Amino acid sequence: MNLTLVRRYRGLAMTTSLALVVALALTASSTPQPVQESFATNSPTGPMELPDEWMTAQRMSDGSRDLSVAKYEKARGEAHQLDLRTRLLYRHLAQKKWNFFGPSNIGGRVVDIALDPKVPDQLFIAAASGGVWKSDDAGATFETAWPDGWTQSMGAVAMTSDGVLFAGTGEAQPGGGSITFGGDGIYRSKDRGKTWRHVGLKDSHAIGRFAIDPSNQKRIFAAASGNLFVPGGQRGVYLSDNGGDSWKQVLAPPNATTGATEVVIDPTNPQRVYAAMWDHLREPHQRTYGGPGSSLWRSDDGGRTWARMTNGLPTDADQGRWGIAVAPNNPQRLYAYVGTALGPFRAFYRSDDGGDTWAQTPVTAAQASQSTFSWWFGKLFVDPGDADHVFLTGVNLMRSTNGAQSFSSVSGVHADQHTMRWDPKTPGRVYLGNDGGFYRSEANGASGWVKATYEPYTQFYTVDVAQTDPVLKVGGAQDNGCNRGYNGVGGPWNAIGCGDGLQVIIHPEASNIVFGCSQYGSCYRSENSGGTPRQTIGTGQTTSQRRNWLTPLQFDPSDPNVMYYAGNIVNRSTDNGRTWTPISPDLTGGGPNDPSGYPWGTITTIAAAPTDGNTLYVGTDDGKLWWTDDLGQNWHQVDPGQLPGTWVTRVAVNPADENIAYATFSGFRSGSDRPHVMMTRDGGRTWKDIGRGLPDAPVNFVVPTADGLLLVGTDVGVFMSAWNGGEWAALGTNLPQAAVMYLRYHEPTRQLTAATFGRGVHDLTVPRCPAASTKLPPKPTGVGVVGVLASCRLG
């Protein structure tokens, strides 16, 4: 039988009663089937889409069941062609440069580490959506070792004894702390990251791990996890016998939804190789993160043949992601653990005979470390000098000194652990990568963890700039909270609360007043630049039955004391966020009772007109647009036939005319005519597509400027047009290819700030384009769009 259950809020443990239901249902099943999770239930405070549901659902809201690498390759190719066209036609736009503002001290998810065997204190890391980075000071600081213009999604790195570096693109973690973008195979560098060459497995989508034969550095294994969204493709364990020049599959998955996440070599007997396979599939409103394909395997002939290990291990379908490790100083000692197909920790195992037999060990502390998302981790690491000293990844870093008979939590590091490496050149030195970045311990991992001081690969959802001084910035980061950058370019940022950092905004007239929001609209108001004391606002003070993961919170540009907050109902404050009043009905068509089965139903964006405080525009996650010109006394829905029906990422009103507004949409067109950018010139009554010529990629933000320009941020870059679209140009040529989630334009200085998901915050000065009209007419004048962009100048 299929068991469809709802995964609750991230971090909430499965209750005893739910565990019993799961156990009984699995027992009653006569034929093992994958266990599935659906997302059709909402909590009292908001829909249960996790961050990966928030980001993934937007991009699949066009009905697609696939966020394939091919779509992003196509979009990046279109962005590259638009960049080349900009260089040719609009030289001044191409010369604009993006400058990295920060932060350098926050970090972001690190998923793998490779040590340079020849250069002391030199190492390489894979940042989840930030590329490959190099450190030559034992992980204190990092510099990029990956092209900015390539995919930034990473899954694994490894280096041979003669210094050849391999990078596997695409993250094997399938979301849970954020969307995880796919990759396009394996790359090789023979000059320590200065130059790279693609060497294979283009259709692997995600590489979970490399293993290099210590007796023959030309023999390299790769664990290919496969496309999270589409069965098939290049999955399983692959082997190169020629240093990466070519690859052959040596362990095929048992079904089309299973891929390899781990491959480990016995260091004393390289003919013995172990692998972990994981059965998983992500669909628009459901994920199957376990099933009969999840399993552990062993080869005793160098990968030519394989046998599944079952003696003492489970063989039913309730298996999620496996982790496996070999003790380097006693390779007969193996450790393994697995989660349930729903996500919580299931069991920990140990073998003392090289995997011939396995015995389950106590799991109390280890179980707690996994929370409800064991599939986010799936890694074990053993001290090279002590087979009893083992580390288990989880929310906390768990450590055992007695061969996994008991575990204790290691303090001093950020949550959500992903990778560890011991430095053979420095006894007692261990490196760690987690959702908070990179750490080093000189006490064999037991204590004394020190965080890197320069690691500029933070995943941002939002950014805001003080109107009084554009050097003052705040932003919300994935699993790294709300942050304040008030120390100038390159200066350290400070944490100012929140869980995951979502909407963070600065009062337009007083930069000491900062609002910060965690997931589902749990927000605060601070008069100390984000510091304490903080007044709680949001879920308890406003009216809504459902709230989006990124609940919109915005100032009215015509009156900084007026603010708007929206769940599925718009709320308004006239006293700067202290008290709130609902001013709309439910503007969505979703929710748990929606006959269409749409699981969410929340407002995603709201904008007030700068020239008329009575005019508001609202967009929703179920593709609806609304407008009111009487401050919510009457709300008017835009005819759905005019719209693409996909997730509305942003609405914005022209600074000079309340009747001119813009809306941007996520999803891919997928060969259809669905627009990404739309415009109204009659106050919301009719809308037209003005985004033709943009790359076919989700558009996440739109900014109309007072002097007639239109700026958009997308998953593949930032682009510019005149006020009515039609002709688009790339804005700047050196922005890393991480998704641009949010834009903030500072009109007095023309500074545009971009928040990227994996490469931090960047600034650029928007050019002046004299041909752009400063008073936008109700329809285009005789000045062509090409003429507008051609008139742009650097100054």
PDB file of C-alpha atoms in Angstrom, residues 166-262:
ATOM      1  CA  PHE A 166      37.551  16.859  -9.412  1.00  0.00           C
ATOM      2  CA  ALA A 167      34.235  18.658  -8.887  1.00  0.00           C
ATOM      3  CA  GLY A 168      30.845  16.995  -9.090  1.00  0.00           C
ATOM      4  CA  THR A 169      28.066  19.468  -9.848  1.00  0.00           C
ATOM      5  CA  GLY A 170      24.530  19.260  -8.507  1.00  0.00           C
ATOM      6  CA  GLU A 171      23.684  18.882  -4.846  1.00  0.00           C
ATOM      7  CA  ALA A 172      22.643  15.398  -3.688  1.00  0.00           C
ATOM      8  CA  GLN A 173      20.662  16.800  -0.755  1.00  0.00           C
ATOM      9  CA  PRO A 174      17.123  17.100  -2.160  1.00  0.00           C
ATOM     10  CA  GLY A 175      15.943  20.207  -0.419  1.00  0.00           C
ATOM     11  CA  GLY A 176      14.890  20.751   3.138  1.00  0.00           C
ATOM     12  CA  GLY A 177      17.012  23.737   3.988  1.00  0.00           C
ATOM     13  CA  SER A 178      16.477  25.247   0.544  1.00  0.00           C
ATOM     14  CA  ILE A 179      16.065  24.364  -3.071  1.00  0.00           C
ATOM     15  CA  THR A 180      18.979  22.326  -4.359  1.00  0.00           C
ATOM     16  CA  PHE A 181      19.803  22.983  -7.985  1.00  0.00           C
ATOM     17  CA  GLY A 182      20.993  20.255 -10.313  1.00  0.00           C
ATOM     18  CA  GLY A 183      24.326  20.106 -12.107  1.00  0.00           C
ATOM     19  CA  ASP A 184      25.696  18.949 -15.425  1.00  0.00           C
ATOM     20  CA  GLY A 185      28.253  16.335 -14.476  1.00  0.00           C
ATOM     21  CA  ILE A 186      31.900  16.096 -13.487  1.00  0.00           C
ATOM     22  CA  TYR A 187      34.689  18.607 -14.057  1.00  0.00           C
ATOM     23  CA  ARG A 188      38.450  18.199 -13.706  1.00  0.00           C
ATOM     24  CA  SER A 189      41.173  20.736 -12.976  1.00  0.00           C
ATOM     25  CA  LYS A 190      44.864  19.971 -13.365  1.00  0.00           C
ATOM     26  CA  ASP A 191      45.997  23.356 -12.035  1.00  0.00           C
ATOM     27  CA  ARG A 192      44.211  23.449  -8.676  1.00  0.00           C
ATOM     28  CA  GLY A 193      41.074  25.227  -9.795  1.00  0.00           C
ATOM     29  CA  LYS A 194      42.517  27.808 -12.185  1.00  0.00           C
ATOM     30  CA  THR A 195      40.996  26.117 -15.229  1.00  0.00           C
ATOM     31  CA  TRP A 196      38.409  23.357 -15.585  1.00  0.00           C
ATOM     32  CA  ARG A 197      37.318  20.849 -18.183  1.00  0.00           C
ATOM     33  CA  HIS A 198      34.036  18.940 -18.322  1.00  0.00           C
ATOM     34  CA  VAL A 199      34.813  15.208 -18.317  1.00  0.00           C
ATOM     35  CA  GLY A 200      31.513  13.380 -18.204  1.00  0.00           C
ATOM     36  CA  LEU A 201      28.212  12.282 -16.647  1.00  0.00           C
ATOM     37  CA  LYS A 202      26.341  15.227 -18.088  1.00  0.00           C
ATOM     38  CA  ASP A 203      22.977  13.649 -17.222  1.00  0.00           C
ATOM     39  CA  SER A 204      23.812  12.663 -13.638  1.00  0.00           C
ATOM     40  CA  HIS A 205      22.095  15.802 -12.230  1.00  0.00           C
ATOM     41  CA  ALA A 206      23.845  15.429  -8.857  1.00  0.00           C
ATOM     42  CA  ILE A 207      27.124  13.890  -7.669  1.00  0.00           C
ATOM     43  CA  GLY A 208      27.056  12.788  -4.037  1.00  0.00           C
ATOM     44  CA  ARG A 209      30.624  11.600  -3.522  1.00  0.00           C
ATOM     45  CA  PHE A 210      33.960  10.671  -5.091  1.00  0.00           C
ATOM     46  CA  ALA A 211      36.281   7.883  -3.982  1.00  0.00           C
ATOM     47  CA  ILE A 212      39.855   7.592  -5.309  1.00  0.00           C
ATOM     48  CA  ASP A 213      41.730   4.281  -5.327  1.00  0.00           C
ATOM     49  CA  PRO A 214      44.769   4.832  -3.061  1.00  0.00           C
ATOM     50  CA  SER A 215      46.765   2.279  -5.042  1.00  0.00           C
ATOM     51  CA  ASN A 216      45.936   3.759  -8.451  1.00  0.00           C
ATOM     52  CA  GLN A 217      45.007   7.436  -8.643  1.00  0.00           C
ATOM     53  CA  LYS A 218      43.623   6.998 -12.145  1.00  0.00           C
ATOM     54  CA  ARG A 219      40.801   4.873 -10.727  1.00  0.00           C
ATOM     55  CA  ILE A 220      38.049   7.185  -9.493  1.00  0.00           C
ATOM     56  CA  PHE A 221      34.545   6.237  -8.405  1.00  0.00           C
ATOM     57  CA  ALA A 222      31.623   8.662  -8.501  1.00  0.00           C
ATOM     58  CA  ALA A 223      28.236   8.312  -6.812  1.00  0.00           C
ATOM     59  CA  ALA A 224      25.629   9.701  -9.234  1.00  0.00           C
ATOM     60  CA  SER A 225      22.387  10.549  -7.461  1.00  0.00           C
ATOM     61  CA  GLY A 226      20.284  11.277 -10.537  1.00  0.00           C
ATOM     62  CA  ASN A 227      17.640  13.834 -11.387  1.00  0.00           C
ATOM     63  CA  LEU A 228      15.522  14.563  -8.324  1.00  0.00           C
ATOM     64  CA  PHE A 229      12.470  15.296 -10.487  1.00  0.00           C
ATOM     65  CA  VAL A 230      12.656  12.802 -13.359  1.00  0.00           C
ATOM     66  CA  PRO A 231      13.364   9.053 -13.133  1.00  0.00           C
ATOM     67  CA  GLY A 232      16.155   7.575 -15.175  1.00  0.00           C
ATOM     68  CA  GLY A 233      19.248   9.276 -16.530  1.00  0.00           C
ATOM     69  CA  GLN A 234      22.768   8.587 -15.316  1.00  0.00           C
ATOM     70  CA  ARG A 235      22.450   7.043 -11.853  1.00  0.00           C
ATOM     71  CA  GLY A 236      24.386   4.640  -9.678  1.00  0.00           C
ATOM     72  CA  VAL A 237      28.112   4.155  -9.208  1.00  0.00           C
ATOM     73  CA  TYR A 238      30.476   5.054 -12.058  1.00  0.00           C
ATOM     74  CA  LEU A 239      34.172   4.284 -12.458  1.00  0.00           C
ATOM     75  CA  SER A 240      36.881   5.990 -14.447  1.00  0.00           C
ATOM     76  CA  ASP A 241      40.046   3.952 -15.073  1.00  0.00           C
ATOM     77  CA  ASN A 242      41.816   6.782 -16.886  1.00  0.00           C
ATOM     78  CA  GLY A 243      41.782   9.700 -14.517  1.00  0.00           C
ATOM     79  CA  GLY A 244      38.369  10.987 -15.518  1.00  0.00           C
ATOM     80  CA  ASP A 245      38.716  10.894 -19.298  1.00  0.00           C
ATOM     81  CA  SER A 246      35.796   8.457 -19.525  1.00  0.00           C
ATOM     82  CA  TRP A 247      33.291   6.848 -17.148  1.00  0.00           C
ATOM     83  CA  LYS A 248      31.396   3.572 -17.085  1.00  0.00           C
ATOM     84  CA  GLN A 249      28.554   2.484 -14.875  1.00  0.00           C
ATOM     85  CA  VAL A 250      29.649  -0.323 -12.541  1.00  0.00           C
ATOM     86  CA  LEU A 251      26.642  -0.436 -10.187  1.00  0.00           C
ATOM     87  CA  ALA A 252      23.256   0.150 -11.745  1.00  0.00           C
ATOM     88  CA  PRO A 253      20.379   1.222  -9.524  1.00  0.00           C
ATOM     89  CA  PRO A 254      17.605  -1.301  -8.856  1.00  0.00           C
ATOM     90  CA  ASN A 255      14.947   1.056 -10.248  1.00  0.00           C
ATOM     91  CA  ALA A 256      14.618   4.323 -12.133  1.00  0.00           C
ATOM     92  CA  THR A 257      14.161   6.519  -9.059  1.00  0.00           C
ATOM     93  CA  THR A 258      17.223   5.298  -7.170  1.00  0.00           C
ATOM     94  CA  GLY A 259      20.661   6.870  -7.287  1.00  0.00           C
ATOM     95  CA  ALA A 260      23.975   6.508  -5.465  1.00  0.00           C
ATOM     96  CA  THR A 261      24.810   8.951  -2.670  1.00  0.00           C
ATOM     97  CA  GLU A 262      27.922   7.297  -1.178  1.00  0.00           C
TER      98      GLU A 262
END
